[in-house]
Coordinates of C-alpha atoms and ligand atoms in Angstrom, one line a residue:
M1 CA -3.8 5.5 29.4
V2 CA -3.1 2.6 27.1
V3 CA -6.9 2.2 26.7
S4 CA -7.2 5.9 25.6
Q5 CA -4.4 5.5 23.1
T6 CA -6.1 2.4 21.6
L7 CA -9.4 4.3 21.5
K8 CA -7.7 7.2 19.7
R9 CA -6.4 4.8 17.0
Y10 CA -9.8 3.3 16.5
A11 CA -11.3 6.8 16.4
R12 CA -9.5 7.3 13.1
L13 CA -11.6 4.4 11.7
L14 CA -14.8 6.3 12.5
V15 CA -14.2 8.5 9.5
Y16 CA -14.7 5.4 7.4
L17 CA -17.8 4.2 9.3
K18 CA -19.5 7.6 9.0
P19 CA -21.0 7.1 5.5
Y20 CA -22.7 3.9 6.8
R21 CA -24.0 5.3 10.1
R22 CA -27.6 4.6 9.3
R23 CA -27.0 1.0 8.4
L24 CA -24.8 0.7 11.5
G25 CA -27.7 2.2 13.6
I26 CA -30.0 -0.6 12.3
V27 CA -27.3 -3.2 13.2
L28 CA -27.1 -1.7 16.7
L29 CA -30.8 -1.7 17.2
L30 CA -31.0 -5.4 16.1
A31 CA -28.2 -6.2 18.5
L32 CA -30.1 -4.5 21.3
I33 CA -33.3 -6.4 20.6
G34 CA -31.4 -9.7 20.2
T35 CA -29.7 -9.2 23.5
A36 CA -32.9 -8.3 25.4
V37 CA -34.5 -11.5 24.1
N38 CA -31.4 -13.5 25.1
L39 CA -31.5 -12.0 28.6
A40 CA -35.1 -13.0 29.1
Y41 CA -34.5 -16.8 29.1
P42 CA -33.3 -17.3 32.7
Y43 CA -36.0 -14.9 33.9
L44 CA -38.6 -17.0 32.1
S45 CA -37.2 -20.1 33.7
K46 CA -37.6 -18.5 37.1
I47 CA -41.3 -17.9 36.3
L48 CA -41.5 -21.5 35.0
I49 CA -40.1 -23.0 38.2
D50 CA -41.6 -20.8 40.9
D51 CA -45.0 -20.0 39.5
A52 CA -45.8 -22.7 36.9
L53 CA -44.1 -25.9 38.3
L54 CA -44.1 -25.3 42.0
G55 CA -47.5 -23.4 41.7
R56 CA -48.9 -26.3 39.6
R57 CA -50.5 -24.0 37.0
F58 CA -50.9 -25.8 33.6
Q59 CA -52.0 -22.8 31.7
L60 CA -48.9 -20.8 32.7
L61 CA -46.7 -23.8 31.8
F62 CA -47.9 -23.8 28.2
T63 CA -47.8 -20.0 27.9
V64 CA -44.2 -19.8 29.2
G65 CA -43.2 -22.8 27.0
F66 CA -44.6 -21.1 23.9
V67 CA -42.9 -17.8 24.7
L68 CA -39.6 -19.5 25.2
F69 CA -39.9 -21.2 21.8
A70 CA -41.0 -17.9 20.0
A71 CA -38.1 -16.1 21.7
M72 CA -35.6 -18.6 20.3
V73 CA -36.8 -18.3 16.8
F74 CA -37.0 -14.6 17.0
S75 CA -33.5 -14.1 18.3
F76 CA -32.1 -16.4 15.6
V77 CA -33.7 -14.2 12.9
V78 CA -32.5 -11.0 14.5
N79 CA -29.0 -12.2 15.0
A80 CA -28.7 -13.5 11.4
A81 CA -30.0 -10.2 10.0
S82 CA -27.7 -8.0 12.0
S83 CA -24.6 -10.0 11.3
L84 CA -25.3 -10.1 7.5
L85 CA -25.9 -6.4 7.4
Y86 CA -22.8 -5.8 9.4
V87 CA -20.5 -7.8 7.2
S88 CA -21.7 -6.0 4.1
V89 CA -21.0 -2.7 5.7
S90 CA -17.5 -3.8 6.9
A91 CA -16.6 -5.1 3.5
R92 CA -17.4 -1.7 2.0
V93 CA -15.4 0.0 4.8
L94 CA -12.4 -2.1 3.8
L95 CA -12.8 -1.2 0.2
D96 CA -12.9 2.5 1.0
M97 CA -9.8 2.3 3.2
R98 CA -7.9 0.2 0.7
L99 CA -8.8 2.6 -2.2
D100 CA -7.8 5.6 0.0
L101 CA -4.5 4.0 0.9
Y102 CA -3.8 3.2 -2.7
R103 CA -4.5 6.7 -3.8
H104 CA -2.3 8.0 -1.0
L105 CA 0.5 5.7 -2.0
Q106 CA 0.3 7.0 -5.5
R107 CA 0.7 10.5 -4.3
L108 CA 3.9 9.7 -2.4
S109 CA 7.1 10.7 -4.0
L110 CA 9.7 8.4 -5.5
K111 CA 11.9 8.9 -2.5
F112 CA 9.4 6.8 -0.6
Y113 CA 9.6 4.0 -3.1
D114 CA 13.4 4.2 -3.2
N115 CA 13.5 3.5 0.6
T116 CA 10.5 1.1 1.0
R117 CA 10.4 -2.5 -0.1
I118 CA 7.5 -3.5 -2.3
G119 CA 6.7 -6.5 -0.1
E120 CA 6.4 -4.1 2.9
I121 CA 3.8 -2.0 1.0
L122 CA 1.9 -5.1 -0.2
S123 CA 1.8 -6.5 3.3
R124 CA 0.2 -3.3 4.6
L125 CA -2.3 -3.1 1.7
N126 CA -3.3 -6.7 2.1
N127 CA -2.6 -8.2 5.5
D128 CA -2.8 -5.2 7.7
L129 CA -5.9 -3.7 6.1
A130 CA -7.6 -7.1 6.2
E131 CA -6.8 -7.2 9.9
A132 CA -8.3 -3.8 10.3
Q133 CA -11.4 -5.0 8.5
R134 CA -11.7 -8.0 10.8
V135 CA -11.8 -5.6 13.7
T136 CA -14.4 -3.4 12.1
S137 CA -16.4 -6.5 11.1
D138 CA -16.9 -9.2 13.6
T139 CA -15.0 -7.6 16.4
L140 CA -16.8 -4.3 16.7
L141 CA -20.2 -5.9 16.5
A142 CA -19.2 -8.6 19.0
L143 CA -17.8 -6.0 21.3
I144 CA -21.1 -4.2 21.3
T145 CA -23.3 -7.2 21.8
N146 CA -21.1 -8.7 24.5
L147 CA -21.1 -5.4 26.4
L148 CA -24.8 -5.3 26.2
V149 CA -25.2 -8.9 27.4
L150 CA -22.7 -8.3 30.2
S151 CA -24.4 -5.1 31.5
G152 CA -27.9 -6.6 31.1
T153 CA -26.8 -9.7 33.0
I154 CA -25.2 -7.6 35.8
A155 CA -28.4 -5.5 36.1
L156 CA -30.5 -8.7 36.4
L157 CA -28.1 -10.3 38.9
L158 CA -28.3 -7.1 41.1
L159 CA -32.1 -7.2 40.9
L160 CA -32.3 -10.9 41.9
N161 CA -29.9 -10.6 44.9
W162 CA -27.3 -8.0 45.2
K163 CA -25.5 -9.6 48.2
L164 CA -25.1 -12.8 46.2
F165 CA -23.8 -10.8 43.3
L166 CA -21.1 -9.2 45.4
V167 CA -20.0 -12.7 46.5
G168 CA -19.9 -13.7 42.9
I169 CA -17.6 -10.9 41.8
A170 CA -15.2 -11.2 44.7
F171 CA -12.5 -12.7 42.5
L172 CA -12.8 -10.1 39.8
P173 CA -9.9 -7.8 40.8
V174 CA -7.4 -10.7 40.8
G175 CA -8.5 -11.7 37.3
L176 CA -8.2 -8.2 36.0
K177 CA -4.7 -7.9 37.3
G178 CA -3.7 -11.0 35.5
L179 CA -5.3 -9.8 32.3
L180 CA -3.5 -6.5 32.4
H181 CA -0.2 -8.2 32.8
Y182 CA -0.6 -10.4 29.7
R183 CA -2.1 -7.6 27.6
Q184 CA 1.2 -5.8 27.2
R185 CA 3.0 -9.0 26.2
V186 CA 0.4 -10.0 23.7
H187 CA 0.6 -6.6 22.0
Q188 CA 4.4 -6.9 21.7
Q189 CA 4.1 -10.4 20.2
A190 CA 1.4 -9.3 17.7
K191 CA 3.9 -6.7 16.4
T192 CA 6.6 -9.4 16.0
I193 CA 4.2 -11.5 14.0
R194 CA 3.3 -8.7 11.6
E195 CA 7.0 -7.9 11.1
R196 CA 7.9 -11.5 10.3
S197 CA 5.0 -11.8 8.0
A198 CA 6.0 -8.7 6.1
A199 CA 9.5 -10.0 5.9
I200 CA 8.3 -13.1 4.2
G201 CA 6.3 -11.0 1.7
S202 CA 9.2 -8.9 0.8
F203 CA 11.4 -11.9 0.4
L204 CA 8.9 -13.5 -2.0
V205 CA 8.5 -10.4 -4.1
E206 CA 12.2 -9.9 -4.4
S207 CA 13.1 -13.5 -5.1
L208 CA 10.3 -13.8 -7.7
L209 CA 11.4 -10.7 -9.5
G210 CA 14.9 -11.9 -9.4
I211 CA 14.2 -15.4 -10.6
R212 CA 16.5 -15.0 -13.7
L213 CA 19.4 -14.1 -11.4
I214 CA 18.7 -16.9 -9.0
K215 CA 18.6 -19.5 -11.9
A216 CA 21.7 -18.1 -13.5
F217 CA 23.7 -18.3 -10.3
H218 CA 22.1 -21.6 -9.4
A219 CA 21.0 -20.2 -6.1
E220 CA 17.7 -22.1 -5.8
D221 CA 18.6 -24.1 -2.8
A222 CA 20.1 -21.2 -0.9
E223 CA 17.0 -19.1 -1.6
A224 CA 14.7 -21.9 -0.5
E225 CA 16.8 -22.3 2.7
R226 CA 16.4 -18.5 3.4
F227 CA 12.6 -18.9 2.8
R228 CA 12.4 -21.8 5.2
A229 CA 14.3 -19.9 7.9
Q230 CA 12.0 -16.9 7.5
N231 CA 8.9 -19.1 7.8
E232 CA 10.3 -20.9 10.9
A233 CA 10.8 -17.5 12.5
F234 CA 7.2 -16.6 11.7
I235 CA 5.9 -19.9 13.2
R236 CA 7.9 -19.4 16.4
A237 CA 6.4 -16.0 16.8
L238 CA 2.9 -17.3 16.1
L239 CA 3.2 -20.1 18.6
R240 CA 4.4 -17.8 21.2
F241 CA 1.5 -15.5 20.5
Q242 CA -1.0 -18.3 20.8
W243 CA 0.5 -19.5 24.0
L244 CA 0.2 -16.0 25.6
S245 CA -3.4 -15.7 24.3
V246 CA -4.3 -19.1 25.9
I247 CA -2.9 -18.1 29.2
A248 CA -4.6 -14.7 29.1
S249 CA -8.0 -16.1 28.2
G250 CA -7.6 -18.9 30.9
V251 CA -7.4 -16.3 33.6
P252 CA -11.1 -15.2 33.5
G253 CA -12.2 -18.8 33.1
L254 CA -10.6 -19.8 36.4
M255 CA -12.0 -16.7 38.0
M256 CA -15.5 -17.6 37.0
A257 CA -15.2 -21.2 38.2
M258 CA -14.2 -19.9 41.6
S259 CA -17.1 -17.4 41.6
T260 CA -19.6 -20.1 40.6
L261 CA -18.5 -22.2 43.6
A262 CA -18.8 -19.2 46.0
V263 CA -22.3 -18.5 44.6
L264 CA -23.4 -22.1 44.9
L265 CA -22.3 -22.3 48.5
Y266 CA -23.7 -18.9 49.7
G267 CA -26.8 -19.0 47.5
G268 CA -27.5 -22.6 48.5
S269 CA -27.4 -21.8 52.2
L270 CA -29.7 -18.8 51.6
M271 CA -32.2 -21.2 50.0
I272 CA -31.9 -23.8 52.8
D273 CA -32.5 -20.9 55.2
G274 CA -35.6 -20.0 53.2
T275 CA -34.6 -16.4 52.3
M276 CA -34.3 -17.3 48.5
T277 CA -36.7 -19.3 46.3
L278 CA -35.5 -22.2 44.2
G279 CA -36.5 -20.4 41.0
S280 CA -34.5 -17.3 42.0
L281 CA -31.4 -19.4 42.7
V282 CA -31.7 -21.3 39.5
A283 CA -32.2 -18.1 37.5
F284 CA -29.3 -16.5 39.4
M285 CA -27.0 -19.4 38.6
A286 CA -28.1 -19.2 35.0
Y287 CA -27.3 -15.5 34.8
Q288 CA -24.1 -16.1 36.6
M289 CA -23.1 -18.7 33.9
R290 CA -24.0 -16.1 31.4
L291 CA -21.4 -13.8 32.8
M292 CA -18.7 -16.1 31.7
P293 CA -19.1 -16.2 27.9
P294 CA -19.3 -12.5 27.3
M295 CA -16.3 -11.9 29.7
Q296 CA -14.3 -14.5 27.8
N297 CA -15.4 -13.1 24.5
L298 CA -14.3 -9.7 25.6
V299 CA -10.9 -11.0 26.5
A300 CA -10.6 -12.7 23.1
L301 CA -11.8 -9.5 21.5
F302 CA -9.3 -7.6 23.4
M303 CA -6.6 -9.8 21.9
N304 CA -8.0 -9.1 18.5
F305 CA -7.9 -5.4 19.2
Q306 CA -4.3 -5.7 20.3
R307 CA -3.3 -7.5 17.2
A308 CA -5.3 -5.2 15.0
R309 CA -3.9 -2.2 16.7
A310 CA -0.4 -3.2 15.5
S311 CA -1.8 -3.5 12.0
L312 CA -3.7 -0.2 12.2
D313 CA -0.6 1.5 13.4
R314 CA 1.2 0.3 10.3
V315 CA -1.6 1.4 8.0
F316 CA -2.0 4.8 9.6
A317 CA 1.8 5.3 9.5
F318 CA 1.5 5.1 5.7
F319 CA -1.4 7.5 5.8
D320 CA 0.6 9.9 7.8
L321 CA 3.5 10.1 5.3
Q322 CA 3.6 13.3 3.3
P323 CA 4.8 13.3 -0.3
D324 CA 8.3 14.9 -0.5
V325 CA 7.4 16.6 -3.7
R326 CA 4.3 18.7 -3.0
E327 CA 2.2 20.9 -5.1
H328 CA 2.3 24.6 -4.3
P329 CA -1.1 25.6 -2.8
H330 CA -1.5 28.2 -5.6
A331 CA 0.1 26.2 -8.3
R332 CA -0.8 27.4 -11.8
E333 CA -1.9 25.3 -14.7
L334 CA 0.5 25.1 -17.6
D335 CA -2.0 25.1 -20.5
W336 CA 0.4 25.4 -23.3
V337 CA 4.2 25.1 -23.3
R338 CA 6.8 26.3 -25.8
G339 CA 9.4 24.0 -24.2
E340 CA 12.2 26.1 -22.9
I341 CA 14.2 24.4 -20.2
E342 CA 16.4 26.1 -17.7
F343 CA 18.5 24.7 -14.9
D344 CA 19.8 27.4 -12.7
E345 CA 22.5 26.5 -10.2
V346 CA 20.8 23.2 -9.5
T347 CA 22.3 21.1 -6.7
M348 CA 20.9 17.7 -5.9
S349 CA 21.6 15.2 -3.1
Y350 CA 19.7 12.0 -2.7
E351 CA 21.4 11.6 0.6
P352 CA 22.5 14.6 2.7
G353 CA 26.1 15.7 2.1
R354 CA 26.5 13.6 -1.0
P355 CA 25.6 15.8 -4.0
V356 CA 25.2 14.0 -7.3
L357 CA 24.6 17.3 -9.2
K358 CA 26.6 20.4 -8.2
K359 CA 25.4 23.9 -9.2
V360 CA 24.4 22.7 -12.7
S361 CA 23.3 25.5 -15.0
F362 CA 22.2 25.3 -18.6
T363 CA 19.4 26.5 -20.9
V364 CA 17.8 24.6 -23.7
P365 CA 15.8 27.0 -26.0
A366 CA 12.4 25.8 -27.0
G367 CA 12.3 23.4 -30.0
T368 CA 16.0 22.6 -29.8
T369 CA 17.9 19.4 -29.0
C370 CA 20.3 19.0 -26.1
A371 CA 22.4 16.0 -25.5
L372 CA 23.7 15.0 -22.1
V373 CA 26.8 12.8 -22.2
G374 CA 29.3 11.6 -19.7
P375 CA 30.4 8.7 -17.7
S376 CA 28.0 6.4 -15.9
G377 CA 26.8 7.8 -12.6
G378 CA 27.5 11.4 -13.7
G379 CA 23.9 12.5 -13.0
K380 CA 22.3 12.4 -16.4
S381 CA 19.2 10.5 -15.4
T382 CA 18.9 12.6 -12.3
I383 CA 18.5 15.7 -14.5
A384 CA 15.6 14.0 -16.2
D385 CA 14.0 13.0 -12.9
L386 CA 14.3 16.6 -11.6
L387 CA 12.7 18.0 -14.7
L388 CA 9.7 15.7 -14.2
R389 CA 9.7 16.6 -10.6
F390 CA 10.1 13.1 -9.4
Y391 CA 12.4 14.7 -6.9
D392 CA 13.0 18.3 -5.9
P393 CA 16.6 19.7 -6.0
S394 CA 18.4 20.5 -2.8
S395 CA 19.0 24.0 -4.1
G396 CA 18.6 26.0 -7.3
V397 CA 15.7 26.4 -9.6
I398 CA 14.4 24.5 -12.6
R399 CA 12.2 26.4 -15.1
V400 CA 10.0 25.5 -17.9
D401 CA 9.1 28.4 -20.1
G402 CA 10.4 30.6 -17.3
H403 CA 8.0 29.1 -14.7
D404 CA 9.6 27.5 -11.6
V405 CA 8.5 23.9 -11.9
R406 CA 7.6 24.0 -8.2
E407 CA 4.9 26.6 -8.9
V408 CA 3.0 24.7 -11.6
T409 CA 0.6 21.8 -11.0
L410 CA 2.3 18.4 -11.2
E411 CA -0.3 17.1 -13.6
S412 CA 0.1 19.9 -16.1
L413 CA 3.9 19.7 -15.9
R414 CA 4.0 16.0 -16.5
R415 CA 1.4 16.3 -19.3
H416 CA 3.9 18.4 -21.4
I417 CA 7.0 16.2 -20.7
C418 CA 7.4 12.7 -21.8
L419 CA 10.2 10.4 -20.6
V420 CA 11.4 7.4 -22.6
D421 CA 13.4 5.6 -20.1
Q422 CA 16.5 3.4 -19.7
E423 CA 14.3 0.6 -18.5
T424 CA 11.0 0.4 -20.4
F425 CA 8.1 -0.6 -18.3
L426 CA 5.1 -2.4 -19.8
F427 CA 2.0 -3.5 -18.1
S428 CA 0.8 -7.1 -18.5
G429 CA -1.9 -6.2 -21.0
T430 CA -1.9 -6.2 -24.8
I431 CA 0.4 -4.3 -27.1
E432 CA -2.4 -2.0 -28.0
D433 CA -3.2 -1.2 -24.3
N434 CA 0.5 -0.5 -23.7
I435 CA 0.8 2.0 -26.5
R436 CA -2.5 3.6 -25.6
Y437 CA -1.1 4.3 -22.1
G438 CA 0.4 7.4 -23.8
R439 CA -3.0 8.8 -24.5
P440 CA -6.0 6.9 -23.3
T441 CA -8.4 8.6 -25.7
A442 CA -6.4 7.6 -28.8
T443 CA -8.2 5.8 -31.6
F444 CA -6.9 2.5 -33.0
D445 CA -5.7 4.3 -36.2
E446 CA -3.6 6.7 -34.1
I447 CA -2.1 3.8 -32.3
V448 CA -1.1 2.1 -35.5
A449 CA 0.3 5.4 -36.8
A450 CA 2.4 5.7 -33.6
A451 CA 3.7 2.2 -34.0
Q452 CA 4.6 2.9 -37.6
A453 CA 6.5 6.0 -36.5
A454 CA 8.4 3.9 -34.0
A455 CA 9.2 1.3 -36.6
I456 CA 7.5 -1.5 -34.7
H457 CA 4.3 -1.8 -36.7
E458 CA 5.5 -4.5 -39.0
F459 CA 6.8 -6.6 -36.1
I460 CA 3.4 -6.3 -34.4
E461 CA 1.5 -7.2 -37.6
A462 CA 3.5 -10.3 -37.9
L463 CA 2.4 -11.6 -34.5
P464 CA -0.5 -14.1 -34.6
Q465 CA -2.6 -11.9 -32.5
G466 CA -1.3 -8.6 -33.8
Y467 CA -2.0 -5.6 -31.6
R468 CA -4.0 -7.9 -29.2
T469 CA -0.9 -9.8 -28.3
V470 CA -0.4 -10.0 -24.5
V471 CA 3.1 -8.9 -23.6
G472 CA 3.4 -10.8 -20.3
E473 CA 4.2 -9.3 -16.9
R474 CA 6.5 -6.3 -17.3
G475 CA 6.6 -7.1 -21.0
V476 CA 8.9 -10.2 -20.6
K477 CA 7.6 -11.7 -23.8
L478 CA 9.3 -8.9 -25.8
S479 CA 12.9 -8.2 -26.4
G480 CA 14.6 -5.2 -24.9
G481 CA 14.6 -3.4 -28.2
Q482 CA 11.0 -4.2 -28.9
R483 CA 10.0 -2.9 -25.6
Q484 CA 11.9 0.3 -26.3
R485 CA 10.2 0.8 -29.6
L486 CA 6.8 0.4 -27.9
A487 CA 7.9 3.0 -25.4
I488 CA 8.8 5.3 -28.3
A489 CA 5.4 4.7 -29.9
R490 CA 3.8 5.6 -26.6
A491 CA 5.7 8.9 -26.6
V492 CA 4.7 9.6 -30.2
L493 CA 1.1 9.2 -29.1
R494 CA 1.6 11.4 -26.1
D495 CA 2.9 14.2 -28.3
P496 CA 4.6 16.2 -25.6
A497 CA 6.3 19.6 -25.9
I498 CA 9.4 18.3 -24.1
L499 CA 10.8 14.9 -24.8
I500 CA 13.4 13.1 -22.8
L501 CA 15.1 10.1 -24.3
D502 CA 17.2 8.5 -21.6
E503 CA 19.2 5.7 -23.4
A504 CA 16.0 5.2 -25.3
T505 CA 17.6 3.3 -28.0
S506 CA 20.4 1.6 -26.0
A507 CA 18.8 -1.9 -26.5
L508 CA 18.6 -1.5 -30.3
D509 CA 21.1 -2.9 -32.7
W510 CA 22.4 -0.5 -35.3
Q511 CA 20.0 -1.7 -38.0
A512 CA 16.9 -1.3 -35.7
E513 CA 18.3 1.9 -34.6
S514 CA 18.9 3.3 -38.0
S515 CA 15.4 2.3 -39.0
I516 CA 13.9 4.3 -36.2
K517 CA 16.5 7.0 -36.2
E518 CA 14.4 8.8 -38.8
A519 CA 11.3 8.1 -36.6
V520 CA 13.1 9.5 -33.6
A521 CA 14.3 12.5 -35.7
R522 CA 10.7 13.1 -36.8
L523 CA 9.5 12.7 -33.2
M524 CA 12.1 15.3 -32.1
R525 CA 11.1 17.8 -34.7
G526 CA 9.2 20.8 -33.3
R527 CA 9.8 19.9 -29.7
T528 CA 12.5 20.4 -27.1
T529 CA 14.4 17.2 -26.7
L530 CA 16.9 16.1 -24.1
I531 CA 18.8 13.1 -25.3
I532 CA 20.8 11.1 -22.9
S533 CA 22.9 8.6 -24.9
H534 CA 26.3 7.1 -25.5
R535 CA 25.6 6.9 -29.2
L536 CA 27.4 9.3 -31.5
S537 CA 24.7 9.0 -34.2
L538 CA 22.1 10.5 -31.8
I539 CA 24.4 13.1 -30.3
Q540 CA 26.3 14.6 -33.2
D541 CA 23.4 16.6 -34.6
A542 CA 22.3 18.1 -31.2
D543 CA 22.2 21.8 -31.0
L544 CA 23.9 21.7 -27.6
I545 CA 26.0 19.0 -26.0
I546 CA 26.6 19.0 -22.3
V547 CA 29.3 16.9 -20.8
L548 CA 28.6 15.9 -17.2
E549 CA 31.2 14.4 -14.9
N550 CA 30.7 13.7 -11.3
G551 CA 27.7 16.0 -11.2
E552 CA 29.4 18.9 -12.8
V553 CA 29.2 20.4 -16.3
V554 CA 32.7 20.1 -17.6
Q555 CA 32.1 21.1 -21.2
R556 CA 29.4 22.4 -23.4
G557 CA 29.1 23.1 -27.1
R558 CA 28.4 21.5 -30.5
H559 CA 29.9 18.2 -31.7
Q560 CA 32.5 19.7 -34.1
Q561 CA 33.6 22.3 -31.6
L562 CA 33.9 19.9 -28.7
L563 CA 35.9 17.5 -30.8
R564 CA 38.4 20.1 -31.5
E565 CA 38.8 21.1 -27.8
P566 CA 41.0 19.0 -25.7
G567 CA 38.8 17.8 -22.9
A568 CA 36.4 15.2 -21.5
Y569 CA 34.3 14.9 -24.7
R570 CA 37.3 14.2 -26.8
R571 CA 38.7 11.8 -24.3
L572 CA 35.4 9.9 -24.0
F573 CA 35.2 9.8 -27.8
I574 CA 38.8 8.7 -28.4
K575 CA 38.6 6.0 -25.7
Q576 CA 35.6 4.4 -27.4
A577 CA 36.7 4.8 -30.9
G578 CA 40.2 3.8 -29.8
A579 CA 41.0 1.5 -32.6
L580 CA 40.1 4.0 -35.3
E581 CA 42.4 6.4 -37.0
K582 CA 42.3 9.9 -35.7
D583 CA 41.3 11.1 -39.2
A584 CA 38.2 9.0 -39.0
F585 CA 36.8 11.1 -36.2
S586 CA 34.3 12.8 -38.4
P587 CA 30.5 13.2 -38.1
A588 CA 30.2 10.7 -40.9
L589 CA 31.2 7.9 -38.5
S590 CA 29.1 4.8 -38.7
P591 CA 26.1 4.9 -36.4
T592 CA 27.3 2.1 -34.2
E593 CA 30.2 4.1 -32.8
S594 CA 29.6 4.8 -29.3
L595 CA 31.0 7.4 -26.9
S596 CA 31.3 5.6 -23.6
Ligands
LIG601 N1 17.1 7.1 -6.2 C1 18.4 7.3 -5.9 N2 18.7 7.3 -4.6 C2 20.0 7.5 -4.2 N3 21.0 7.8 -5.1 C3 20.7 7.7 -6.4 C4 19.4 7.5 -6.8 N4 19.4 7.6 -8.2 C5 20.7 7.8 -8.5 N5 21.5 7.9 -7.5 C6 22.9 8.2 -7.5 O1 23.1 9.4 -8.2 C7 24.2 9.4 -9.0 C8 23.8 9.8 -10.4 O2 22.9 8.8 -11.0 P1 22.2 8.9 -12.4 O3 21.3 7.8 -12.5 O4 21.7 10.3 -12.6 O5 23.5 8.7 -13.3 P2 23.6 8.6 -14.9 O6 24.5 9.7 -15.4 O7 22.2 8.5 -15.5 O8 24.3 7.2 -15.1 P3 24.1 6.1 -16.3 O9 24.8 6.6 -17.5 O10 24.7 4.9 -15.7 O11 22.6 5.9 -16.5 C9 24.8 8.0 -8.9 O12 25.9 8.0 -8.1 C10 23.7 7.2 -8.2 O13 24.3 6.3 -7.4
LIG602 MG1 21.0 7.1 -16.4

């Protein structure tokens, strides 16, 4: 039963082998030929002893000697060719699988990434897939050739003397029982190894990403200690695995030694009786010896399969995950969008029973600007994520131009919406590449125009390498404000119908902000804009201001009107502007005044 489960797992690999079946067929053919030649040696030695040596025939001696030599050379060539061909196929198979898994991972929703550690994902893409490749490369080929050698040897042993063969395999059942016992334990241990190795990967990724925090809190030693402990645990698991493997592979060795002794005693007495020739006994013993390596190999291979099965399980577990956000089978393409946004009684819970948005409803007419304000954690960024369909709401409907976002293709929805985020992400390429991410087909002039619109062009020009400056991983070589302006340039280039600015200027000082305020205003013109901000200067001109508190809309209206009403907006506003005179609460306030 366990065997059939294992086979079922490996059967899933067959899909990846299929495109290479012709090359694999050649490999198999070569392996067959190589095996046949290998099996011929002991039989040739029987002819050598019985007919040539004992029969004193010189001519035959030379013929057999030459055939033996030719067979050796031939089998070397055949083996080399088949293993080279096989490795090239298996490397391709690994590439196909890795690419497939990568594509699949990209399709998975953000919920998956919220709940899965990056190190875990890396470990499956790297270690586990490499393990799977090892199986498909050496192991599978070795399995086939060893099985061929084994069955060929058994056939020849039966042919030479079946009674002697039965004596030789008398100890087989005991050996098999021992093998089965250890098999389960080895499998368990393989799983432990994988888990500990993944834990180390996760730890590394996390601690390297958090290097600033670690340094700031002087936690280097504590982190190194944690790293050491994780490695120790891994080594312990590895040693235990090795120990179990050694015992398990020792079992058939012992079994064969006993068999050899039995064959020597029984076969020797047959020869002394005269019922068996010397050549036959020598050949039999030689084949008997040849039983040992393939059996041991098969045990070792079995261990590999066990280990790889744990890896394969982990790889296929990822393949089996379905994205939470799925495209409707008949999803329509949004070719062109005016930009009307409607939230209709939208409730959202990341975790069941804990809604972060409660029956939120509002409409933003096409081409207008809506500001979302409110205390931290109120659900503002969640609204942006829902609009982009990073998540689906628990209930309620979100519409763009009257279309339920769940009924349009993800690609076309996201093509028309651009999000400039709280945390700007840059890839480790050049500034030019990072802006071009907004529209890969953009020309260099368009990129410069976008940078000018985002008030970052002069800064870039002043750099020694200009637009070819490499920004460092995640853009670490730039300041937070510079990163944000690059993100705005990216959005300019993208030219979407709907623009979401989520604290998009939070990292800018008032001077930088006022210099791009115009750019942002120009960017907003003619499109629907959702602004999430604590900054009065960006909010006060909005056509609609929505105040969110604890996932509920508590107020809505325009700046002047909301200021007059007693309520959350005014409270937020007064709290922040606390020191100022009440009279000063006018739209003409300096741009640095902030609402939260
Ligand atoms: N991926 C997530 N998984 C689980 N809970 C989340 C997730 N993202 C946000 N939340 C929770 O949802 C609530 C709303 O978060 P959201 O990011 O929308 O707030 P916000 O209004 O944008 O706050 P801020 O002004 O600080 O950016 C918070 O309580 C937060 O803990
Ligand atoms: Mg937010």
